[in-house]
Amino acid sequence: MPNKTTRRDFLNGTQVAIGASLLSPWTAVFGRDAAGAPPGGDYYPPALTGLRGSHEGAWQTMHARVDGATWSPLPVEEDYDLVVVGGGISGLSAARFYLDENPGARVLVLDNHDDFGGHAKRNEFTVGGRTQIAYGGTESIDTPSAYADVSQALLRDIGVDVQRFYEYFDQDLYDEMGLSYGIAFDAETYGERKLVRGYGSRPWREFIADTPLSDTAKADLLRAFTDERDYLPGMSRDEKIALLSQISYSSYLEDYVKVDAQVLAMYQRWGMSFWCVGMDEIPAIDILGYTDGGGLPGLQYTVSREDGRGVEPYIFHFPDGNASIARLLVRSLIPGALPGKTMEDSVTARLDYTRLDRAGAQVRIRLNSTAVHVVHGENDKSVHVSYVRDGKPHTVRGRRCIMACYNSAIPYLCPELPAPQKAGLAYNVKVPLVYTKVAVRDWRAFAELGLRYVYYTNDFYKQVELDYPVSIGDYAFGTDPGQPMTLHLCHVPYFADLQGPAQWRAGRQQLLETPFATYEHHVRDQLDQALSGAGFDADRDITAITVNRWAHGYSYSPKLLWEPDYASEQDKPWVIGRQPFGRIAIANSDAGASADTNTAIAQAYRAVRELARA
Ligand SMILES: Cc1cc2nc3c(=O)[nH]c(=O)nc-3n(C[C@H](O)[C@H](O)[C@H](O)COP(=O)(O)OP(=O)(O)OC[C@H]3O[C@@H](n4cnc5c(N)ncnc54)[C@H](O)[C@@H]3O)c2cc1C
């Protein structure tokens, strides 16, 4: 059942004026992570565990701004050539591009989190004296050959050679160990909670026989996988693609493959970690390109895949995901912040956070600093950016400004923007999701059960999976099941009777209201369900948990069934939203309505070019 809570949503909240003085108590919950003073040498956010991602202290100021909080205008304290709001990959790339064009420029990057990188976040654990590196968000350079030229060039410039991942990523390890996919069926739908192993690797007849599906559902599922049947007979390939683009995968399974409701329920949440909606909102044609978790039935003999997608393997992965891109950008922006010279040595290098915001430095990255007001100053020759740090407001002046933060927040920050542009920016409802990382002292239970990935048909975490087997530089993936492992669990709020943006708004609120104890409870429960048969004991085997809670996660993506057609590119809300305004330009992956690193970089480049033209 959806959470019919009455608390206001981030973007749709009623504007309630509250005084800035009310904000100071927040400093009490900031703790040492958001200290206003320069950080000491022990300031090292990647090693923090518990509730991370959109951590406590990071979001409250912006939510107060949305609720109408204002801060008195302040005198300008510092001057810069460029102020960037948002220190994710897009904001850091914007700083890089701007410096490439203006080598002497002084740049300030502001971010509300206690770490830079935005979604590209690094997690670290120490298990048995060994440092385990994990990705708290943005996980891989997906299909780098399709990256824009400017994005590929930036990766090269900061030292990333994607071809080397063919050597660093062990594509055969799990197959050679006989590890495959399992499905954990839920009791509510199937009468018993049961894990069935070997999805996609055992013969379908055998696998399906072990499931708790009804006899009818079993027969339907077997037919959908094994019958070499065209479920759209008499249609040309183009006609099929046109139809499959207009109906959901659920409708296709129900109306054309005609499977039992238990089979529909089995797949309803299969794509939650990618599209973050149920299968009833995902165009059937898109399933062709999605093989995560072992693949889906019913389409393989109806329409073949001839689009060339998927030719590149999904291996372009640093142990901390694309946080390495953010770290390499910081290395290029602030000499000495990240020791070393190569992509390989960057993986284990400890970033010196004391160097990020040094007085007199050409580039400064100021963390724990939430922009609250961005307006043009003196005769429109500058931009005044006010931000709140440690409960106290400050104002800096930039000759130019790039807003690389969540685009839906910009209408609240930039009151000068025209109303249609604000509406375009607000259209980008971000998608909430959680990446929970669980450090375990070994992964013997997975090896014994032959498991690498478990999909849960209807549980809190949609999936649990082993880490990607990647070894780079001094960082060696523990290939022996007796060694520590970081498990990846993904939770996406799901409300059966809400669609797209309505669901994401409700889910975002639910994430912020869910205490760490709940995330932890489900980790223990679901791991015990899957693994206790092989001796796994959550109390004994889990050494640490980091919950990367992204209430504002993926960028809005206009690829779901209900997205309207637009007459032209210029009519798209996010294109209207990202137009430059005076000395302010707009970046972030939101500006391209696509949740990927290529877009984050390419939109940063566009924003910098627009400022140059202005
Ligand atoms: C869980 C998850 C997994 C993902 N996996 C992948 C993947 O595998 N591959 C891929 O290509 N993409 C992935 N993405 C998409 C990802 O969003 C982009 O690749 C990219 O990291 C986005 O960068 P960005 O700079 O555009 O935005 P962000 O990373 O969101 O950075 C924007 C920053 O601005 C800050 N900000 C917001 N408001 C303010 C304010 N008022 N003041 C100061 N700062 C502010 C934000 O807090 C944030 O730190 C994933 C996203 C998520 C959430």
PDB file of N, CA, C and O in Angstrom, residues 319-363:
ATOM      1  N   PRO A 319      36.306   0.449  -8.631  1.00  0.00           N
ATOM      2  CA  PRO A 319      35.724  -0.106  -7.401  1.00  0.00           C
ATOM      3  C   PRO A 319      34.756   0.860  -6.718  1.00  0.00           C
ATOM      4  O   PRO A 319      33.782   0.428  -6.095  1.00  0.00           O
ATOM      5  N   ASP A 320      35.007   2.167  -6.805  1.00  0.00           N
ATOM      6  CA  ASP A 320      34.062   3.129  -6.225  1.00  0.00           C
ATOM      7  C   ASP A 320      33.120   3.695  -7.291  1.00  0.00           C
ATOM      8  O   ASP A 320      32.483   4.736  -7.077  1.00  0.00           O
ATOM      9  N   GLY A 321      33.009   3.010  -8.421  1.00  0.00           N
ATOM     10  CA  GLY A 321      32.138   3.494  -9.497  1.00  0.00           C
ATOM     11  C   GLY A 321      32.693   4.776 -10.097  1.00  0.00           C
ATOM     12  O   GLY A 321      33.902   4.995 -10.144  1.00  0.00           O
ATOM     13  N   ASN A 322      31.794   5.658 -10.506  1.00  0.00           N
ATOM     14  CA  ASN A 322      32.248   6.888 -11.149  1.00  0.00           C
ATOM     15  C   ASN A 322      32.697   7.943 -10.141  1.00  0.00           C
ATOM     16  O   ASN A 322      33.051   9.066 -10.532  1.00  0.00           O
ATOM     17  N   ALA A 323      32.722   7.585  -8.856  1.00  0.00           N
ATOM     18  CA  ALA A 323      33.367   8.474  -7.884  1.00  0.00           C
ATOM     19  C   ALA A 323      34.825   8.673  -8.280  1.00  0.00           C
ATOM     20  O   ALA A 323      35.422   9.717  -8.004  1.00  0.00           O
ATOM     21  N   SER A 324      35.389   7.674  -8.948  1.00  0.00           N
ATOM     22  CA  SER A 324      36.773   7.837  -9.428  1.00  0.00           C
ATOM     23  C   SER A 324      36.865   8.959 -10.447  1.00  0.00           C
ATOM     24  O   SER A 324      37.876   9.671 -10.504  1.00  0.00           O
ATOM     25  N   ILE A 325      35.821   9.126 -11.261  1.00  0.00           N
ATOM     26  CA  ILE A 325      35.838  10.245 -12.214  1.00  0.00           C
ATOM     27  C   ILE A 325      35.840  11.558 -11.443  1.00  0.00           C
ATOM     28  O   ILE A 325      36.602  12.482 -11.750  1.00  0.00           O
ATOM     29  N   ALA A 326      34.992  11.635 -10.407  1.00  0.00           N
ATOM     30  CA  ALA A 326      34.948  12.862  -9.598  1.00  0.00           C
ATOM     31  C   ALA A 326      36.306  13.098  -8.936  1.00  0.00           C
ATOM     32  O   ALA A 326      36.816  14.221  -8.897  1.00  0.00           O
ATOM     33  N   ARG A 327      36.910  12.043  -8.421  1.00  0.00           N
ATOM     34  CA  ARG A 327      38.203  12.191  -7.740  1.00  0.00           C
ATOM     35  C   ARG A 327      39.289  12.613  -8.733  1.00  0.00           C
ATOM     36  O   ARG A 327      40.152  13.438  -8.421  1.00  0.00           O
ATOM     37  N   LEU A 328      39.246  12.043  -9.940  1.00  0.00           N
ATOM     38  CA  LEU A 328      40.249  12.423 -10.933  1.00  0.00           C
ATOM     39  C   LEU A 328      40.028  13.860 -11.403  1.00  0.00           C
ATOM     40  O   LEU A 328      40.988  14.575 -11.713  1.00  0.00           O
ATOM     41  N   LEU A 329      38.771  14.286 -11.450  1.00  0.00           N
ATOM     42  CA  LEU A 329      38.511  15.692 -11.769  1.00  0.00           C
ATOM     43  C   LEU A 329      39.104  16.590 -10.687  1.00  0.00           C
ATOM     44  O   LEU A 329      39.736  17.611 -10.977  1.00  0.00           O
ATOM     45  N   VAL A 330      38.916  16.197  -9.427  1.00  0.00           N
ATOM     46  CA  VAL A 330      39.471  17.008  -8.332  1.00  0.00           C
ATOM     47  C   VAL A 330      40.997  17.019  -8.413  1.00  0.00           C
ATOM     48  O   VAL A 330      41.642  18.045  -8.198  1.00  0.00           O
ATOM     49  N   ARG A 331      41.578  15.879  -8.778  1.00  0.00           N
ATOM     50  CA  ARG A 331      43.047  15.849  -8.936  1.00  0.00           C
ATOM     51  C   ARG A 331      43.485  16.877  -9.970  1.00  0.00           C
ATOM     52  O   ARG A 331      44.511  17.547  -9.807  1.00  0.00           O
ATOM     53  N   SER A 332      42.705  16.985 -11.053  1.00  0.00           N
ATOM     54  CA  SER A 332      43.105  17.920 -12.119  1.00  0.00           C
ATOM     55  C   SER A 332      42.813  19.370 -11.735  1.00  0.00           C
ATOM     56  O   SER A 332      43.430  20.285 -12.266  1.00  0.00           O
ATOM     57  N   LEU A 333      41.865  19.582 -10.823  1.00  0.00           N
ATOM     58  CA  LEU A 333      41.486  20.953 -10.449  1.00  0.00           C
ATOM     59  C   LEU A 333      42.332  21.492  -9.304  1.00  0.00           C
ATOM     60  O   LEU A 333      42.628  22.685  -9.246  1.00  0.00           O
ATOM     61  N   ILE A 334      42.670  20.607  -8.360  1.00  0.00           N
ATOM     62  CA  ILE A 334      43.379  21.060  -7.152  1.00  0.00           C
ATOM     63  C   ILE A 334      44.641  20.217  -6.982  1.00  0.00           C
ATOM     64  O   ILE A 334      44.595  19.096  -6.434  1.00  0.00           O
ATOM     65  N   PRO A 335      45.757  20.720  -7.465  1.00  0.00           N
ATOM     66  CA  PRO A 335      46.998  19.928  -7.392  1.00  0.00           C
ATOM     67  C   PRO A 335      47.282  19.493  -5.959  1.00  0.00           C
ATOM     68  O   PRO A 335      47.134  20.277  -5.023  1.00  0.00           O
ATOM     69  N   GLY A 336      47.622  18.232  -5.824  1.00  0.00           N
ATOM     70  CA  GLY A 336      48.016  17.724  -4.503  1.00  0.00           C
ATOM     71  C   GLY A 336      46.867  17.173  -3.686  1.00  0.00           C
ATOM     72  O   GLY A 336      47.096  16.511  -2.666  1.00  0.00           O
ATOM     73  N   ALA A 337      45.620  17.406  -4.115  1.00  0.00           N
ATOM     74  CA  ALA A 337      44.500  16.910  -3.302  1.00  0.00           C
ATOM     75  C   ALA A 337      44.419  15.389  -3.354  1.00  0.00           C
ATOM     76  O   ALA A 337      44.091  14.739  -2.353  1.00  0.00           O
ATOM     77  N   LEU A 338      44.701  14.823  -4.526  1.00  0.00           N
ATOM     78  CA  LEU A 338      44.670  13.365  -4.656  1.00  0.00           C
ATOM     79  C   LEU A 338      46.047  12.925  -5.144  1.00  0.00           C
ATOM     80  O   LEU A 338      46.380  13.103  -6.316  1.00  0.00           O
ATOM     81  N   PRO A 339      46.845  12.365  -4.253  1.00  0.00           N
ATOM     82  CA  PRO A 339      48.212  12.006  -4.640  1.00  0.00           C
ATOM     83  C   PRO A 339      48.229  11.061  -5.841  1.00  0.00           C
ATOM     84  O   PRO A 339      47.300  10.278  -6.035  1.00  0.00           O
ATOM     85  N   GLY A 340      49.313  11.126  -6.609  1.00  0.00           N
ATOM     86  CA  GLY A 340      49.497  10.193  -7.713  1.00  0.00           C
ATOM     87  C   GLY A 340      49.282  10.834  -9.063  1.00  0.00           C
ATOM     88  O   GLY A 340      48.976  12.027  -9.171  1.00  0.00           O
ATOM     89  N   LYS A 341      49.394   9.974 -10.103  1.00  0.00           N
ATOM     90  CA  LYS A 341      49.365  10.507 -11.473  1.00  0.00           C
ATOM     91  C   LYS A 341      48.502   9.695 -12.431  1.00  0.00           C
ATOM     92  O   LYS A 341      48.211  10.143 -13.536  1.00  0.00           O
ATOM     93  N   THR A 342      48.139   8.481 -12.048  1.00  0.00           N
ATOM     94  CA  THR A 342      47.462   7.611 -13.018  1.00  0.00           C
ATOM     95  C   THR A 342      46.081   7.196 -12.521  1.00  0.00           C
ATOM     96  O   THR A 342      45.762   7.332 -11.339  1.00  0.00           O
ATOM     97  N   MET A 343      45.271   6.670 -13.449  1.00  0.00           N
ATOM     98  CA  MET A 343      43.956   6.180 -13.030  1.00  0.00           C
ATOM     99  C   MET A 343      44.134   5.009 -12.074  1.00  0.00           C
ATOM    100  O   MET A 343      43.335   4.793 -11.168  1.00  0.00           O
ATOM    101  N   GLU A 344      45.213   4.260 -12.266  1.00  0.00           N
ATOM    102  CA  GLU A 344      45.431   3.089 -11.409  1.00  0.00           C
ATOM    103  C   GLU A 344      45.769   3.528  -9.984  1.00  0.00           C
ATOM    104  O   GLU A 344      45.197   3.016  -9.012  1.00  0.00           O
ATOM    105  N   ASP A 345      46.700   4.495  -9.850  1.00  0.00           N
ATOM    106  CA  ASP A 345      47.097   4.848  -8.478  1.00  0.00           C
ATOM    107  C   ASP A 345      46.015   5.667  -7.761  1.00  0.00           C
ATOM    108  O   ASP A 345      46.003   5.770  -6.540  1.00  0.00           O
ATOM    109  N   SER A 346      45.082   6.216  -8.540  1.00  0.00           N
ATOM    110  CA  SER A 346      44.029   7.007  -7.889  1.00  0.00           C
ATOM    111  C   SER A 346      43.094   6.131  -7.047  1.00  0.00           C
ATOM    112  O   SER A 346      42.468   6.606  -6.108  1.00  0.00           O
ATOM    113  N   VAL A 347      43.004   4.859  -7.405  1.00  0.00           N
ATOM    114  CA  VAL A 347      41.989   4.005  -6.768  1.00  0.00           C
ATOM    115  C   VAL A 347      42.209   3.878  -5.264  1.00  0.00           C
ATOM    116  O   VAL A 347      41.264   3.959  -4.471  1.00  0.00           O
ATOM    117  N   THR A 348      43.456   3.715  -4.858  1.00  0.00           N
ATOM    118  CA  THR A 348      43.723   3.550  -3.425  1.00  0.00           C
ATOM    119  C   THR A 348      44.259   4.823  -2.770  1.00  0.00           C
ATOM    120  O   THR A 348      44.469   4.853  -1.553  1.00  0.00           O
ATOM    121  N   ALA A 349      44.474   5.878  -3.579  1.00  0.00           N
ATOM    122  CA  ALA A 349      45.017   7.117  -2.995  1.00  0.00           C
ATOM    123  C   ALA A 349      43.996   7.740  -2.045  1.00  0.00           C
ATOM    124  O   ALA A 349      42.795   7.757  -2.326  1.00  0.00           O
ATOM    125  N   ARG A 350      44.493   8.242  -0.930  1.00  0.00           N
ATOM    126  CA  ARG A 350      43.598   8.899   0.044  1.00  0.00           C
ATOM    127  C   ARG A 350      43.508  10.377  -0.293  1.00  0.00           C
ATOM    128  O   ARG A 350      44.523  11.079  -0.361  1.00  0.00           O
ATOM    129  N   LEU A 351      42.306  10.848  -0.521  1.00  0.00           N
ATOM    130  CA  LEU A 351      42.118  12.250  -0.864  1.00  0.00           C
ATOM    131  C   LEU A 351      42.297  13.114   0.371  1.00  0.00           C
ATOM    132  O   LEU A 351      41.798  12.783   1.451  1.00  0.00           O
ATOM    133  N   ASP A 352      43.036  14.193   0.206  1.00  0.00           N
ATOM    134  CA  ASP A 352      43.296  15.111   1.320  1.00  0.00           C
ATOM    135  C   ASP A 352      42.221  16.209   1.320  1.00  0.00           C
ATOM    136  O   ASP A 352      42.299  17.173   0.560  1.00  0.00           O
ATOM    137  N   TYR A 353      41.224  16.039   2.169  1.00  0.00           N
ATOM    138  CA  TYR A 353      40.100  16.982   2.179  1.00  0.00           C
ATOM    139  C   TYR A 353      40.508  18.352   2.715  1.00  0.00           C
ATOM    140  O   TYR A 353      39.789  19.327   2.498  1.00  0.00           O
ATOM    141  N   THR A 354      41.633  18.436   3.400  1.00  0.00           N
ATOM    142  CA  THR A 354      42.048  19.748   3.912  1.00  0.00           C
ATOM    143  C   THR A 354      42.475  20.670   2.776  1.00  0.00           C
ATOM    144  O   THR A 354      42.608  21.870   2.956  1.00  0.00           O
ATOM    145  N   ARG A 355      42.714  20.107   1.594  1.00  0.00           N
ATOM    146  CA  ARG A 355      43.181  20.935   0.463  1.00  0.00           C
ATOM    147  C   ARG A 355      42.044  21.473  -0.397  1.00  0.00           C
ATOM    148  O   ARG A 355      42.282  22.243  -1.320  1.00  0.00           O
ATOM    149  N   LEU A 356      40.836  21.019  -0.136  1.00  0.00           N
ATOM    150  CA  LEU A 356      39.749  21.361  -1.066  1.00  0.00           C
ATOM    151  C   LEU A 356      39.411  22.844  -1.067  1.00  0.00           C
ATOM    152  O   LEU A 356      39.017  23.387  -2.087  1.00  0.00           O
ATOM    153  N   ASP A 357      39.532  23.477   0.081  1.00  0.00           N
ATOM    154  CA  ASP A 357      39.042  24.861   0.178  1.00  0.00           C
ATOM    155  C   ASP A 357      40.091  25.736   0.858  1.00  0.00           C
ATOM    156  O   ASP A 357      39.841  26.322   1.906  1.00  0.00           O
ATOM    157  N   ARG A 358      41.244  25.841   0.239  1.00  0.00           N
ATOM    158  CA  ARG A 358      42.335  26.615   0.840  1.00  0.00           C
ATOM    159  C   ARG A 358      42.319  28.047   0.355  1.00  0.00           C
ATOM    160  O   ARG A 358      42.198  28.303  -0.866  1.00  0.00           O
ATOM    161  N   ALA A 359      42.476  28.968   1.294  1.00  0.00           N
ATOM    162  CA  ALA A 359      42.514  30.393   0.930  1.00  0.00           C
ATOM    163  C   ALA A 359      43.610  30.618  -0.107  1.00  0.00           C
ATOM    164  O   ALA A 359      44.707  30.073   0.008  1.00  0.00           O
ATOM    165  N   GLY A 360      43.284  31.383  -1.147  1.00  0.00           N
ATOM    166  CA  GLY A 360      44.283  31.719  -2.156  1.00  0.00           C
ATOM    167  C   GLY A 360      44.384  30.720  -3.283  1.00  0.00           C
ATOM    168  O   GLY A 360      45.025  31.002  -4.304  1.00  0.00           O
ATOM    169  N   ALA A 361      43.775  29.544  -3.136  1.00  0.00           N
ATOM    170  CA  ALA A 361      43.875  28.547  -4.205  1.00  0.00           C
ATOM    171  C   ALA A 361      43.055  28.994  -5.413  1.00  0.00           C
ATOM    172  O   ALA A 361      42.048  29.688  -5.270  1.00  0.00           O
ATOM    173  N   GLN A 362      43.488  28.553  -6.593  1.00  0.00           N
ATOM    174  CA  GLN A 362      42.765  28.948  -7.805  1.00  0.00           C
ATOM    175  C   GLN A 362      41.372  28.316  -7.842  1.00  0.00           C
ATOM    176  O   GLN A 362      40.400  28.944  -8.260  1.00  0.00           O
ATOM    177  N   VAL A 363      41.290  27.064  -7.428  1.00  0.00           N
ATOM    178  CA  VAL A 363      39.997  26.375  -7.391  1.00  0.00           C
ATOM    179  C   VAL A 363      39.716  25.965  -5.958  1.00  0.00           C
ATOM    180  O   VAL A 363      40.583  25.383  -5.288  1.00  0.00           O
TER     181      VAL A 363
END
